[in-house]
XYZ file of C-alpha atoms in Angstrom:
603
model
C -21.619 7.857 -16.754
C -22.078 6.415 -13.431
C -19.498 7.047 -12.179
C -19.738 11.325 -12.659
C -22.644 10.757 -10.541
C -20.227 10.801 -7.303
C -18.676 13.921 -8.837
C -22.299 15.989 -9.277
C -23.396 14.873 -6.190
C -20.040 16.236 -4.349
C -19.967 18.983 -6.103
C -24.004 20.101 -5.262
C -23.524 18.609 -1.433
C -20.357 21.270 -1.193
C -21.736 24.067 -3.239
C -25.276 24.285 -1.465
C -24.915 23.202 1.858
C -27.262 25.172 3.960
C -25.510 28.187 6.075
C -25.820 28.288 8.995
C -28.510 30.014 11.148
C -27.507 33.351 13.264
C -26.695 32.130 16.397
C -24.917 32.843 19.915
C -21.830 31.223 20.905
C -20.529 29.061 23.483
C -16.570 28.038 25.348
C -15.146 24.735 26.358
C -12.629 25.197 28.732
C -10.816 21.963 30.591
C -8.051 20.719 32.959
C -5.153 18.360 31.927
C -3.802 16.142 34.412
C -1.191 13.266 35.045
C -3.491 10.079 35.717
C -0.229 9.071 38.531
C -0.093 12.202 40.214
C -2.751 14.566 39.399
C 0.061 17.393 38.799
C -0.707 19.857 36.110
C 0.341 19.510 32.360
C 1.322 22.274 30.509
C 2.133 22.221 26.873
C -0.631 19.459 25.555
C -2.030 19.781 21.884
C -6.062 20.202 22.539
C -7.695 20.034 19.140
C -11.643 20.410 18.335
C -11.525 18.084 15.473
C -14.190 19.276 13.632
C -13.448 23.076 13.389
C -9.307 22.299 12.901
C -8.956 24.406 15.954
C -6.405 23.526 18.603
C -4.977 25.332 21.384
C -2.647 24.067 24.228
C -2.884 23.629 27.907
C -0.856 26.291 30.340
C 1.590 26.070 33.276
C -1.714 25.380 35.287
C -2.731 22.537 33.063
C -5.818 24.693 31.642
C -6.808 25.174 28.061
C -9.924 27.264 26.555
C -11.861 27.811 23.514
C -13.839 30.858 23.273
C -16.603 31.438 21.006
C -17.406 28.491 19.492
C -20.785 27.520 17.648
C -22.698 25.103 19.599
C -22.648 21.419 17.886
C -21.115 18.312 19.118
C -17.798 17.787 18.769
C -14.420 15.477 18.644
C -11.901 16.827 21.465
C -8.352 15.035 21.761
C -5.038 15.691 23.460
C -2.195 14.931 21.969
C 1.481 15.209 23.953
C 4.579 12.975 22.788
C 4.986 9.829 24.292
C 1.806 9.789 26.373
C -1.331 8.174 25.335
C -3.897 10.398 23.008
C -7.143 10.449 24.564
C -10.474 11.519 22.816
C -14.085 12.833 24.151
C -17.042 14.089 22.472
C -18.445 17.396 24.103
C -21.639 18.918 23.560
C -21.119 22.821 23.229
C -24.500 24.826 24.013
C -24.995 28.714 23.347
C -24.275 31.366 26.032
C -22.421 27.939 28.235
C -19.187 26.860 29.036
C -18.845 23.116 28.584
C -15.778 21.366 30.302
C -13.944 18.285 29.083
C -10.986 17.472 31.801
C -8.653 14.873 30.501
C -6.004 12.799 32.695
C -2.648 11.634 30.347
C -1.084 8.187 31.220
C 0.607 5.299 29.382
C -0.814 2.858 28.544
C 0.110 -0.427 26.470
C -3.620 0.284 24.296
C -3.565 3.847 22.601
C -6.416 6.545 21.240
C -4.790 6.180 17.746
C -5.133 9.530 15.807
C -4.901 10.144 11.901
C -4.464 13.614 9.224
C -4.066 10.963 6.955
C -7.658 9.364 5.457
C -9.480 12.806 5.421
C -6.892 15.555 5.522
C -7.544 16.127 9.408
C -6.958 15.263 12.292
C -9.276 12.449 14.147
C -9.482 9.362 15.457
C -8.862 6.242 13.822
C -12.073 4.878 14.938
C -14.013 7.579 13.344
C -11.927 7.213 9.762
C -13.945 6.140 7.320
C -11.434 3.780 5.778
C -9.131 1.200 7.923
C -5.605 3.384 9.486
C -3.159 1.941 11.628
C -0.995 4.753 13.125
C 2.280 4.408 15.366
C 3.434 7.115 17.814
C 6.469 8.535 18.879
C 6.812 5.722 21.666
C 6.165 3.166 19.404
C 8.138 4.062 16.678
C 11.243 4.082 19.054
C 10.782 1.033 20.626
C 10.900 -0.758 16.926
C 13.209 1.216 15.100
C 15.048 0.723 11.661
C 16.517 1.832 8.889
C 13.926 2.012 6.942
C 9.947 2.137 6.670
C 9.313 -1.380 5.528
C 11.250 -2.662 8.541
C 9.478 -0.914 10.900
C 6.024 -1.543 9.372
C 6.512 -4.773 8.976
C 3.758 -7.195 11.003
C 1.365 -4.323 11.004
C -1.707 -6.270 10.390
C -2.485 -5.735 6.056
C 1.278 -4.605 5.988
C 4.153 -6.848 4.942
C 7.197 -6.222 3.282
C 9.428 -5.906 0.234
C 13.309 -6.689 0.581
C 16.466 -6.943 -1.170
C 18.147 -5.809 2.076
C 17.421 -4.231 5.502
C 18.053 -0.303 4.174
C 15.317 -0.161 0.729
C 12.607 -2.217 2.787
C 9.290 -1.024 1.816
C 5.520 -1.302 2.456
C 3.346 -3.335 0.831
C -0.130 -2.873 1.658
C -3.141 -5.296 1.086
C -0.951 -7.148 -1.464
C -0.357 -3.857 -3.636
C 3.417 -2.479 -3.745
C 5.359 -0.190 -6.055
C 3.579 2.437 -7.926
C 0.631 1.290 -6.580
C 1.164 2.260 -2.773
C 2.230 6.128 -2.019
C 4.829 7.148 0.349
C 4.484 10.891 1.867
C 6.257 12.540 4.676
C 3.498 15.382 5.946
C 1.263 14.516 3.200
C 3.536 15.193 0.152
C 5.120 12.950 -2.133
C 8.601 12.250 -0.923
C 10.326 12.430 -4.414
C 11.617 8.858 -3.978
C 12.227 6.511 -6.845
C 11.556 3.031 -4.353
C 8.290 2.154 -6.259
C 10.491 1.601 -9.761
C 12.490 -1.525 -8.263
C 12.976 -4.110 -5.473
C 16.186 -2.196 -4.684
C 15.367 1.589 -4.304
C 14.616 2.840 -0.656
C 12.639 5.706 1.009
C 15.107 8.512 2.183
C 12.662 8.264 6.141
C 13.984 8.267 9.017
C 11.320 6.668 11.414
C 13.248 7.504 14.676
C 12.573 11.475 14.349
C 8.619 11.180 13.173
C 6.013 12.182 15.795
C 3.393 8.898 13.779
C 3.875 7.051 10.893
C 0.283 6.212 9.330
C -1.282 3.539 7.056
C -4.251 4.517 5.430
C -5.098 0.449 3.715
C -7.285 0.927 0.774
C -7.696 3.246 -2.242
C -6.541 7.000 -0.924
C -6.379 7.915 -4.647
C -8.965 10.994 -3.705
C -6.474 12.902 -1.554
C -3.556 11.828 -2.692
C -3.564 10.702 -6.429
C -4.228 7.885 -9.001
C -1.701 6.076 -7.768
C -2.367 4.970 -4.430
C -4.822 2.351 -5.388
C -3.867 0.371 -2.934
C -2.774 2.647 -0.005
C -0.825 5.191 1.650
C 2.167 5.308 4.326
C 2.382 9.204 5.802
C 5.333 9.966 7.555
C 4.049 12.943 10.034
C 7.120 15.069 11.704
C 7.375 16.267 14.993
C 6.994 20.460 13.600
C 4.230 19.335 11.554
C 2.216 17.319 13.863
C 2.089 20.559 16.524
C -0.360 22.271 14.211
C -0.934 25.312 13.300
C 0.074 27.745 16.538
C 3.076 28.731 17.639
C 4.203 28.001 21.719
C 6.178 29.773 24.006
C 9.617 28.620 25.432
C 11.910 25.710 24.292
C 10.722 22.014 23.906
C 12.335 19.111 22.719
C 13.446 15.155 22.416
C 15.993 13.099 22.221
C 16.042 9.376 21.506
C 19.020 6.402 21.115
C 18.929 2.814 19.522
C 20.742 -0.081 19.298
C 21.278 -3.897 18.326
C 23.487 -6.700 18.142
C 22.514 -9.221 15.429
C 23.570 -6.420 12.870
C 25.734 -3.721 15.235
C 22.506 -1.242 15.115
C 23.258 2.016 15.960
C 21.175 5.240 15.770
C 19.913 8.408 17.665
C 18.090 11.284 16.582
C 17.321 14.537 18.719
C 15.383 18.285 17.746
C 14.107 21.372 19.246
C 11.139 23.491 18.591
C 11.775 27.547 20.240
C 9.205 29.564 20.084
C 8.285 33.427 21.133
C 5.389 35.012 21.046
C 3.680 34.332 17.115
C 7.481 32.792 15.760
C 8.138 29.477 16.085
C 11.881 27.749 14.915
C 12.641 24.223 15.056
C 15.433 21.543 13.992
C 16.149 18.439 13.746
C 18.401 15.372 13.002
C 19.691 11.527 13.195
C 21.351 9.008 11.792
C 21.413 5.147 12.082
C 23.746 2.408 10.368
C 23.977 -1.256 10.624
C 26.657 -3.374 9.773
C 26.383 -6.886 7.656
C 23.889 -9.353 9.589
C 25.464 -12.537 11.154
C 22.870 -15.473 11.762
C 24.279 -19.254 12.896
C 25.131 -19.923 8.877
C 27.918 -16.745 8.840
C 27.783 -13.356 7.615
C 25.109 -11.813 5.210
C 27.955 -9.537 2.842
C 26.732 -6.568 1.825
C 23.968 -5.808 4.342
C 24.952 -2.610 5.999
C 23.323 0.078 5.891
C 23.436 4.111 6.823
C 21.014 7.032 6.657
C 21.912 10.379 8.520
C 19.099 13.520 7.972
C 18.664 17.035 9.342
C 15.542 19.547 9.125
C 15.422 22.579 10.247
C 12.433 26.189 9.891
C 10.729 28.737 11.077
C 7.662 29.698 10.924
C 4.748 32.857 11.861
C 0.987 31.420 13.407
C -1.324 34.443 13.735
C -4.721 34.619 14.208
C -5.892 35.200 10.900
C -2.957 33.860 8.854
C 0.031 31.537 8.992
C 3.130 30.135 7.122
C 5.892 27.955 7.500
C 8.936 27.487 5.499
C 11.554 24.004 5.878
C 14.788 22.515 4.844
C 15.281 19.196 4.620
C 18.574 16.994 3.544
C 19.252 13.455 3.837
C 21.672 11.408 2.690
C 22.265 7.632 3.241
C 24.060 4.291 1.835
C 23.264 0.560 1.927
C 24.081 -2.603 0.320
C 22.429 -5.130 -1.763
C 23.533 -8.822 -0.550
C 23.312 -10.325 -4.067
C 24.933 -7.027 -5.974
C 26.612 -3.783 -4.778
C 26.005 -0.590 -3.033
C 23.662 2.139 -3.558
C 24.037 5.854 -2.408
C 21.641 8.015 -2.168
C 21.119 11.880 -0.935
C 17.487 13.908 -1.091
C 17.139 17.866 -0.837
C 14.132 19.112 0.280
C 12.611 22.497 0.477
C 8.821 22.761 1.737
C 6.709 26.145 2.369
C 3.072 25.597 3.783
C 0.657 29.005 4.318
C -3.033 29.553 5.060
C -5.772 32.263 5.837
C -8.265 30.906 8.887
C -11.846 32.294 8.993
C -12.383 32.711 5.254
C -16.307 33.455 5.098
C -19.278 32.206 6.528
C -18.972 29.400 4.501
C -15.178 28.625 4.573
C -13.505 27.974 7.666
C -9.962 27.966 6.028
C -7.399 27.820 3.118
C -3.974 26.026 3.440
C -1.211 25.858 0.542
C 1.580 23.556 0.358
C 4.783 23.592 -2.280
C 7.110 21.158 -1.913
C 10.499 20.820 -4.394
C 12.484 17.717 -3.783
C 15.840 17.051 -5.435
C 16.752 13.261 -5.237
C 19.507 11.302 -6.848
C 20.552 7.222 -6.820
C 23.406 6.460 -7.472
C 24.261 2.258 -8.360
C 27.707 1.797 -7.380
C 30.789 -0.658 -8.408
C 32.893 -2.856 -6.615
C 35.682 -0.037 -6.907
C 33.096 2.661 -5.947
C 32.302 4.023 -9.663
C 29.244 4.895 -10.346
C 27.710 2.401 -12.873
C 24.263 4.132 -12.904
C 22.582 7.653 -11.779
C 19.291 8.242 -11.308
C 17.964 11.869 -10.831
C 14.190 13.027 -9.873
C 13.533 16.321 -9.534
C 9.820 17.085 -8.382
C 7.776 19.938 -7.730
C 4.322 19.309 -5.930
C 1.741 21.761 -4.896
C -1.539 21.374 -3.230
C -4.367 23.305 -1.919
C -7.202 23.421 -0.202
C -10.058 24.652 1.518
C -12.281 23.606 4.225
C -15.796 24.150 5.017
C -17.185 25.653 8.181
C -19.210 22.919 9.771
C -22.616 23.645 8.384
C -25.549 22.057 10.202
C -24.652 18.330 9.527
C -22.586 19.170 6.183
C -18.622 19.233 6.505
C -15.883 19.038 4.169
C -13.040 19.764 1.924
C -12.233 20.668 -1.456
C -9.454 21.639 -3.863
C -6.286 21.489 -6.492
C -3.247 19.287 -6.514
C -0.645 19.763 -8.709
C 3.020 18.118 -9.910
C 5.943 18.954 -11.826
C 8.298 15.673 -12.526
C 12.180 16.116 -14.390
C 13.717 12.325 -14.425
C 16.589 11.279 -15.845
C 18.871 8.014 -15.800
C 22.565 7.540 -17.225
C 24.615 4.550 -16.983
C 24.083 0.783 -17.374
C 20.698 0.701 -16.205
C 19.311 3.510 -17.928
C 16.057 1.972 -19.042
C 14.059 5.180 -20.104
C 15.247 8.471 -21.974
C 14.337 11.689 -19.946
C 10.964 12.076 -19.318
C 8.675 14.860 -17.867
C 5.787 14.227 -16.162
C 2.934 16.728 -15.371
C -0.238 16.222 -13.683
C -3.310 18.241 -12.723
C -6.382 17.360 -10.278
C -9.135 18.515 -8.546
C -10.760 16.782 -5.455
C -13.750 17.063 -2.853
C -14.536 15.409 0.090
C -18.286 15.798 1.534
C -19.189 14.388 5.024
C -22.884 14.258 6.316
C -23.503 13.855 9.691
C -26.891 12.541 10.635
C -26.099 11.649 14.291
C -27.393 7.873 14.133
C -25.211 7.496 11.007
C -22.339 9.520 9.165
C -21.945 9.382 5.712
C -19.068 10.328 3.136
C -19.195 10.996 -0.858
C -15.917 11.665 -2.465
C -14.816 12.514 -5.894
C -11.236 13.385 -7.921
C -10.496 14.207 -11.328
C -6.960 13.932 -12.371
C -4.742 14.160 -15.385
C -1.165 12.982 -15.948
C 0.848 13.246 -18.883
C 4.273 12.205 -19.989
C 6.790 13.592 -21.987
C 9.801 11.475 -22.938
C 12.682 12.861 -25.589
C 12.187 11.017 -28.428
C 9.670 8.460 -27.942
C 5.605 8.650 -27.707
C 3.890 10.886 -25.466
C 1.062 9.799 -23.726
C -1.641 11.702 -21.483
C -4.500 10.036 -18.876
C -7.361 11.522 -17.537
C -9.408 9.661 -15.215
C -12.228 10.034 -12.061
C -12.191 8.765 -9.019
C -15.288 8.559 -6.718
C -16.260 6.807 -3.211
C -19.058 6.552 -0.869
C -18.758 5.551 2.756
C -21.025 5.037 5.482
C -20.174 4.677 9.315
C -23.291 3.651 11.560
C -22.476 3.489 15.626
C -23.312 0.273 17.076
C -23.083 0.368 20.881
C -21.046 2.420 22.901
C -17.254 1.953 21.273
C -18.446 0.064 18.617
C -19.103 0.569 15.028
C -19.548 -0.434 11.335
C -18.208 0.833 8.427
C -18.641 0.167 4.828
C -17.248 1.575 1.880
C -17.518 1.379 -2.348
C -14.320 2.995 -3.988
C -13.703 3.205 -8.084
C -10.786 4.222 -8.622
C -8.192 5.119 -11.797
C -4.542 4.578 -11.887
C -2.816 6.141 -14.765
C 0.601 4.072 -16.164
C 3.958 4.322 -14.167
C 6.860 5.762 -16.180
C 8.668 2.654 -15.740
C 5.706 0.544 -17.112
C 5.159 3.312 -20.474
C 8.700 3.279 -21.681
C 11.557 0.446 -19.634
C 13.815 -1.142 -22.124
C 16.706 -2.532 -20.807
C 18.453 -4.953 -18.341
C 17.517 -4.380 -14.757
C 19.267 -5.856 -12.265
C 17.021 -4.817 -9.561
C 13.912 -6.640 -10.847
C 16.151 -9.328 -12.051
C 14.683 -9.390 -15.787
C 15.073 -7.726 -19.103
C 12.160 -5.486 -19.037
C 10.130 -4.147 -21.834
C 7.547 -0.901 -21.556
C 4.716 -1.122 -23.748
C 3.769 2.624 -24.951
C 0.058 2.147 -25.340
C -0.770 0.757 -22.074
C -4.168 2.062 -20.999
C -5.185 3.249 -17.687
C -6.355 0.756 -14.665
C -9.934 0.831 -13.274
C -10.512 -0.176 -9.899
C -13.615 -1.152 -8.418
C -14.005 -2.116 -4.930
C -15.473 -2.655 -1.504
C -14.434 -3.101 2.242
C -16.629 -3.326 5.667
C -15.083 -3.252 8.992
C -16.901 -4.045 12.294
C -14.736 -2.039 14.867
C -14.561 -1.787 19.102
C -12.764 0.225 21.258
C -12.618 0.955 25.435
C -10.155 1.335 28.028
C -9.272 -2.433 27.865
C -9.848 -3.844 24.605
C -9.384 -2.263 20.769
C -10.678 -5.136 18.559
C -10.766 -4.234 14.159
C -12.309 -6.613 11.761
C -11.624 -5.686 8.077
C -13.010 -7.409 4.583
C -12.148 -5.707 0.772
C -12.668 -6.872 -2.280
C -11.059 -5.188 -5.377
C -11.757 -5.723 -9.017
C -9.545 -4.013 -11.224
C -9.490 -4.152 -14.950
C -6.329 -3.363 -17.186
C -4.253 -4.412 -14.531
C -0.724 -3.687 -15.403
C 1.970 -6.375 -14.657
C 4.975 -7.989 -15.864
C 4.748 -10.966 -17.888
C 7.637 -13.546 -18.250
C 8.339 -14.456 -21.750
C 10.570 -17.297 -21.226
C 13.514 -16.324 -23.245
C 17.037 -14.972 -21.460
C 18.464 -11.934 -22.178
C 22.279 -10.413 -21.058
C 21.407 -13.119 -18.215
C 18.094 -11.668 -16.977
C 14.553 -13.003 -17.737
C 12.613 -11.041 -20.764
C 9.261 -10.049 -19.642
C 6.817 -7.493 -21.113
C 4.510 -5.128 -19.331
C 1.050 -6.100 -20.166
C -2.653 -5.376 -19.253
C -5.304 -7.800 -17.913
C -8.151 -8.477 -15.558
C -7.671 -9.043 -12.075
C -8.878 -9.521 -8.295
C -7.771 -8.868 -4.629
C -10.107 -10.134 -1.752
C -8.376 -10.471 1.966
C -9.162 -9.863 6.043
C -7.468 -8.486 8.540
C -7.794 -8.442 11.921
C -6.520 -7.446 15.339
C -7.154 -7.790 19.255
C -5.618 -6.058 22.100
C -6.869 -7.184 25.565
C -6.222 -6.144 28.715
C -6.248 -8.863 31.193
C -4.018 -7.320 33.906
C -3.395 -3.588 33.697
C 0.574 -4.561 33.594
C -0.144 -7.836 31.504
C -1.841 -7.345 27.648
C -2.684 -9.981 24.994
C -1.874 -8.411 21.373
C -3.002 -10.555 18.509
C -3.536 -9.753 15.103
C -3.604 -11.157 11.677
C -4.312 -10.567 7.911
């Protein structure tokens, strides 16, 4: 019962938060700069963090917000490739407050995140522990894949049977357990089933990839106990309003110890309240040499293209998006896998909802992605097909006095299928159902978050047992300033994770895992209960994180080696037990020249 305790106290923090008194308003208005030459910047994302409002700077470098309530508030600037840069303005009534801001680069960055909360602030100010990399980073360590590039991230490693279906694995916790997105939506990928699936993300056309390391099952779903990797897109990182004029990037890559060689490029037009936009790249590799000869069957290739429109009023908004990609790599020890993902994605809203509301914003999503396992002659030995359907809404709270927040429905459709050698499960559908809130409370000498999901999956495979999970999630978070720039934060999370598909019903050889697996039908669902505390710094010349967690999780599913061989491959069963995670990370970057920086870091 404890635990709907989280769930009644969201619920009456979101329901009954005080309005807010009658009152007058006031503007912030500012000037963006070049810190080198003091010249004007035009085009610059300003966003008021707290009210989701943005608005960007003109051909004189100026930016305004009219008519805002007086409160305190989160201001950053956001423009690709430059460093973001953060201030908190006071707004009084009937007064226009200024916040000027000068861009530069800079080896140390304002890291921003949408990811832990839903919108957009610093990583500082997160709650839970988010490592984000930007545009410029991102192309200075690109890859073929996400696990690649995310690799050495402190609390990150990596999972490999190959260079092109590298993936994340975060805090110890990989496949079902850690959630890729790409703009906060499933990507309809199949790499948490096996060491040799892939994510179909290009990294080189992203505006940030973010980490969120912990349980994000509140926002995102049961399954991502141990974390969350976001892939945010250039169209989707410019917020909600359109620009005039044409913008746009372009970026190249390349490498010798595996003949790397990549570019991506896009465009965003916009006039008046439209807005259109494209996008695309590819990369390949071929086999790696080293000193001890050739690595066969390393290559790898991924080529993707996007392209949308989209109308930003003032009151309402929508957006609608293609996506395909397609790509190929090897596996040194076994053969080639092809794979190709089609991707349609519409996202709409209403802005000023009621006194109460400040917004609503829908998102549908229908991904169609295939795998295909390939022979030595180029057969196909087996297919894999995922079709998925994902909606989610959700509505945001006017800030309230010291209340804020968010609250609302998430919602999946799954069709899977496998044929061929490897076709360890019949069909199965999967459907699942949740509802989540997120409360903040802002008391000035200390913030404080309550969170709380309730979500149901259930599967339907032909002919074998169907089974349904319904579990609750709750958190609560405090973040207390310290000095100027520095902070602590502590966190308790419970969360539920509700079976994979592969873990309910597997029975067969697979190659990919190396074993002969077996599902076990009447697996229960995984309870989570744990706690991190992070003592954090940040200035002009030195961003210092210190991060503990603990997690005690009963049920734990795994797979268990029975010792006997089967068709070659090692049986093991997927069974339940009691288990613990407990780790550190840690990282220091120090400025002890402003052209020479000390980066250190560690988990």
């Amino acid at each position: 019962m404890r635990f709907y305790r989280y769930y009644i106290l969201v619920t009456i923090l979101a329901a009954l938060a005080p309005a807010a008194p009658a009152q007058s308003t006031g503007t912030l208005r500012g000037l963006v700069k070049l810190e080198a030459t003091g010249e004007p910047v035009h085009g610059a994302t300003v966003t008021i963090v707290q009210l989701r409002r943005s608005a960007e700077s003109n051909d004189e470098g100026v930016y305004s917000f009219p008519g805002l309530p007086p409160g305190l508030y989160d201001v950053t600037i956001h423009l690709d490739a430059f460093t973001d840069e953060r201030q908190r303005v006071q707004v009084l009534a009937a007064i226009e407050a200024k916040a000027d801001f000068r861009l530069r680069l800079a080896a140390v960055r304002e890291q921003v995140t949408v990811t832990a909360s839903g919108r957009e602030q610093s990583t500082f100010d997160s709650f839970q522990a988010v490592s984000a990399m930007d545009s410029l980073q991102l192309a200075e360590k690109t890859a073929p894949s996400i696990g690649e590039v995310l690799d050495q991230q402190p609390g990150v490693a990596k999972r490999s049977f190959g260079p092109g279906n590298s993936r994340p694995v975060i805090r110890g916790f990989d496949g079902d357990r850690v959630l890729i997105l790409q703009d906060g939506i499933r990507t309809g990928a199949l790499s948490s089933q096996s060491g040799d699936h892939g994510e179909p993300i290009d990294a080189s056309t992203l505006d940030r990839l973010e980490v969120v390391k912990g349980p994000a099952t509140l926002l995102y779903g049961s399954n991502a106990i141990g974390g969350v990797v976001n892939a945010v897109t250039r169209h989707h990182a410019a917020h909600e309003h359109p620009h005039d004029g044409f913008r746009g990037f372009i970026t190249g890559v390349g490498g010798s110890a595996n003949g790397h060689l990549g570019g991506s490029a896009g465009f965003e037009y916009g006039a008046k309240r439209w807005l259109a936009w494209g996008s695309g790249g590819a990369q390949r590799t071929s086999d790696y040499t080293s000193p001890l000869g050739t690595i066969e069957n390393s290559e790898t290739r991924i080529t993707n293209g996007q392209a949308g429109f989209g109308h930003y009023g003032e009151q309402t908004f929508f957006n609608l998006g293609y996506g395909l990609d397609d790509g190929r790599f090897g596996i040194p020890f076994a053969s080639d896998i092809a794979w190709r993902r089609h991707n349609v994605r519409f996202n709409g809203g209403v802005k000023n909802l009621s006194s109460r509301l400040d917004s609503f914003r829908l998102s549908l999503n229908y991904s169609d992605y295939q795998h295909r396992e390939l022979e030595d002659d180029g057969s196909v030995a087996t297919r894999f097909d995922n079709k998925q359907f994902v909606y989610r809404g959700s509505f945001d709270q006017k800030k309230l006095g010291r209340f804020s927040g968010t609250f609302g429905f998430w919602g999946m459709h799954r069709d899977y299928q496998a044929a061929g050698e490897e076709a360890l499960t019949p069909p199965v559908k999967q459907n699942a159902l949740a509802g989540f809130a997120l409360e903040e409370i802002d008391l000035r000498r200390l913030r404080l978050q309550f969170g709380a999901r309730v979500e149901q999956n259930r599967y339907d495979p032909l002919g074998l047992r169907d089974r349904s999970f319904t579990g609750f999630s709750g958190s609560a978070g405090m973040h207390v300033p310290l000095w100027t720039g520095g902070a602590f934060v502590a966190n308790y999370i419970d969360s539920y994770r509700a079976p994979a598909l592969e873990e309910l019903y597997n029975h067969g050889p697979h190659l990919g895992n190396l074993t002969f697996e077996i599902g076990d039908a009447g697996l229960a669902r995984e309870r989570s209960h744990g706690a991190d505390v992070s003592l954090r710094h940040t200035s002009g010349r030195v961003r210092a994180e210190a991060n503990l967690y603990r997690y005690d999780i009963d049920d734990f599913v795994y797979l268990a080696p029975t010792g006997e061989v089967e068709d070659g491959l090692l049986v093991a069963h997927y069974r339940q037990g009691d288990t613990r995670y407990t780790g550190a990370e840690a990282l220091l970057d120090l400025g002890l020249h402003p052209h020479l920086w000390v980066n250190l870091g560690m988990d």
